[in-house]
Amino acid sequence: MAQNIYDSENFFKNYIQLPRQVKGLAGTPEWSALKSLLPDPKGTQFLDLGCGFGWVCRWSRENGSVAAHGVDVSEKMLCKARSFPTDSAITYTRADLETFELPPNTYDIAFSSLSFHYLKNLPSLIQQIYKTLTPGGALVFSVEHPVYTAPQDPKVVPGSEYQTIWSLASYLDEGPRISNWLADGVVKQHRTISTYATILLEAGFALAALEEWGPTQEQIKASPHTAFSFLLLKAVKAK
């Protein structure tokens, strides 16, 4: 089962204070880059895996999706998502993404933000996503950049003003990493960029985009905690 750190009282108390949770997509610096990879949601069935507070589900509806379905392992996350104004076309399911089974040929777009690096059994989920997408459907997701998940002892070394130095080690040694991010004992799964691409290709996807996103100096200056990079990927199911 995936670690459900988000239902930890201490973790959640700190997590909800992050700008991306207080401000939603307006406080998510990589959202513009992610959005550019997403197909137009108008007229689609939209799936958000690791949906959190449901920001992207609501965005898809605001931009014309027929329906949006969010899945998350955290009851606290889903409780918050359901607290927003009701939209009968947005539904939520609590489920463990490690073992979740999706219905075939159901969704046109699958999305996930910063969830897949927690999953040990990611290849199985990617296969499920391929199965659930309609022909020509797209998967767009972000994960912490492997440069940041690699170290066995992750830590930032202070650099010059608005610059941080990350101690990179063990990049090719894939597997679990334990960090103390917002709470002690947070487990993340380190994979190389090539492994993420291979998982997609072996599931049958065509790789459509790969972007290594990082914040600008202005963004770091405004919010020092954003000084991390993400890997953004888009994969498409054959028509």
Short mmCIF file of C-alpha atoms in Angstrom, two decimals, residues 37 137-140 200-201 205-211 232-237:
data_model
loop_
_atom_site.label_atom_id
_atom_site.label_comp_id
_atom_site.label_asym_id
_atom_site.label_seq_id
_atom_site.Cartn_x
_atom_site.Cartn_y
_atom_site.Cartn_z
CA LEU A 37 1.08 19.92 -22.17
CA GLY A 137 -6.02 9.84 -25.08
CA ALA A 138 -3.19 11.57 -23.20
CA LEU A 139 -1.44 11.16 -19.88
CA VAL A 140 0.28 14.26 -18.46
CA LEU A 200 5.60 4.61 -20.45
CA LEU A 201 6.96 2.95 -23.59
CA PHE A 205 2.43 4.81 -24.88
CA ALA A 206 4.15 7.09 -27.35
CA LEU A 207 6.25 9.70 -25.54
CA ALA A 208 4.98 13.11 -26.68
CA ALA A 209 6.85 15.55 -24.43
CA LEU A 210 9.50 15.61 -21.73
CA GLU A 211 10.36 18.82 -19.90
CA LEU A 232 7.04 16.85 -16.70
CA LEU A 233 5.99 14.14 -19.13
CA LYS A 234 3.25 13.68 -21.71
CA ALA A 235 2.41 10.31 -23.26
CA VAL A 236 -0.26 9.46 -25.81
CA LYS A 237 -2.21 6.27 -26.49
#
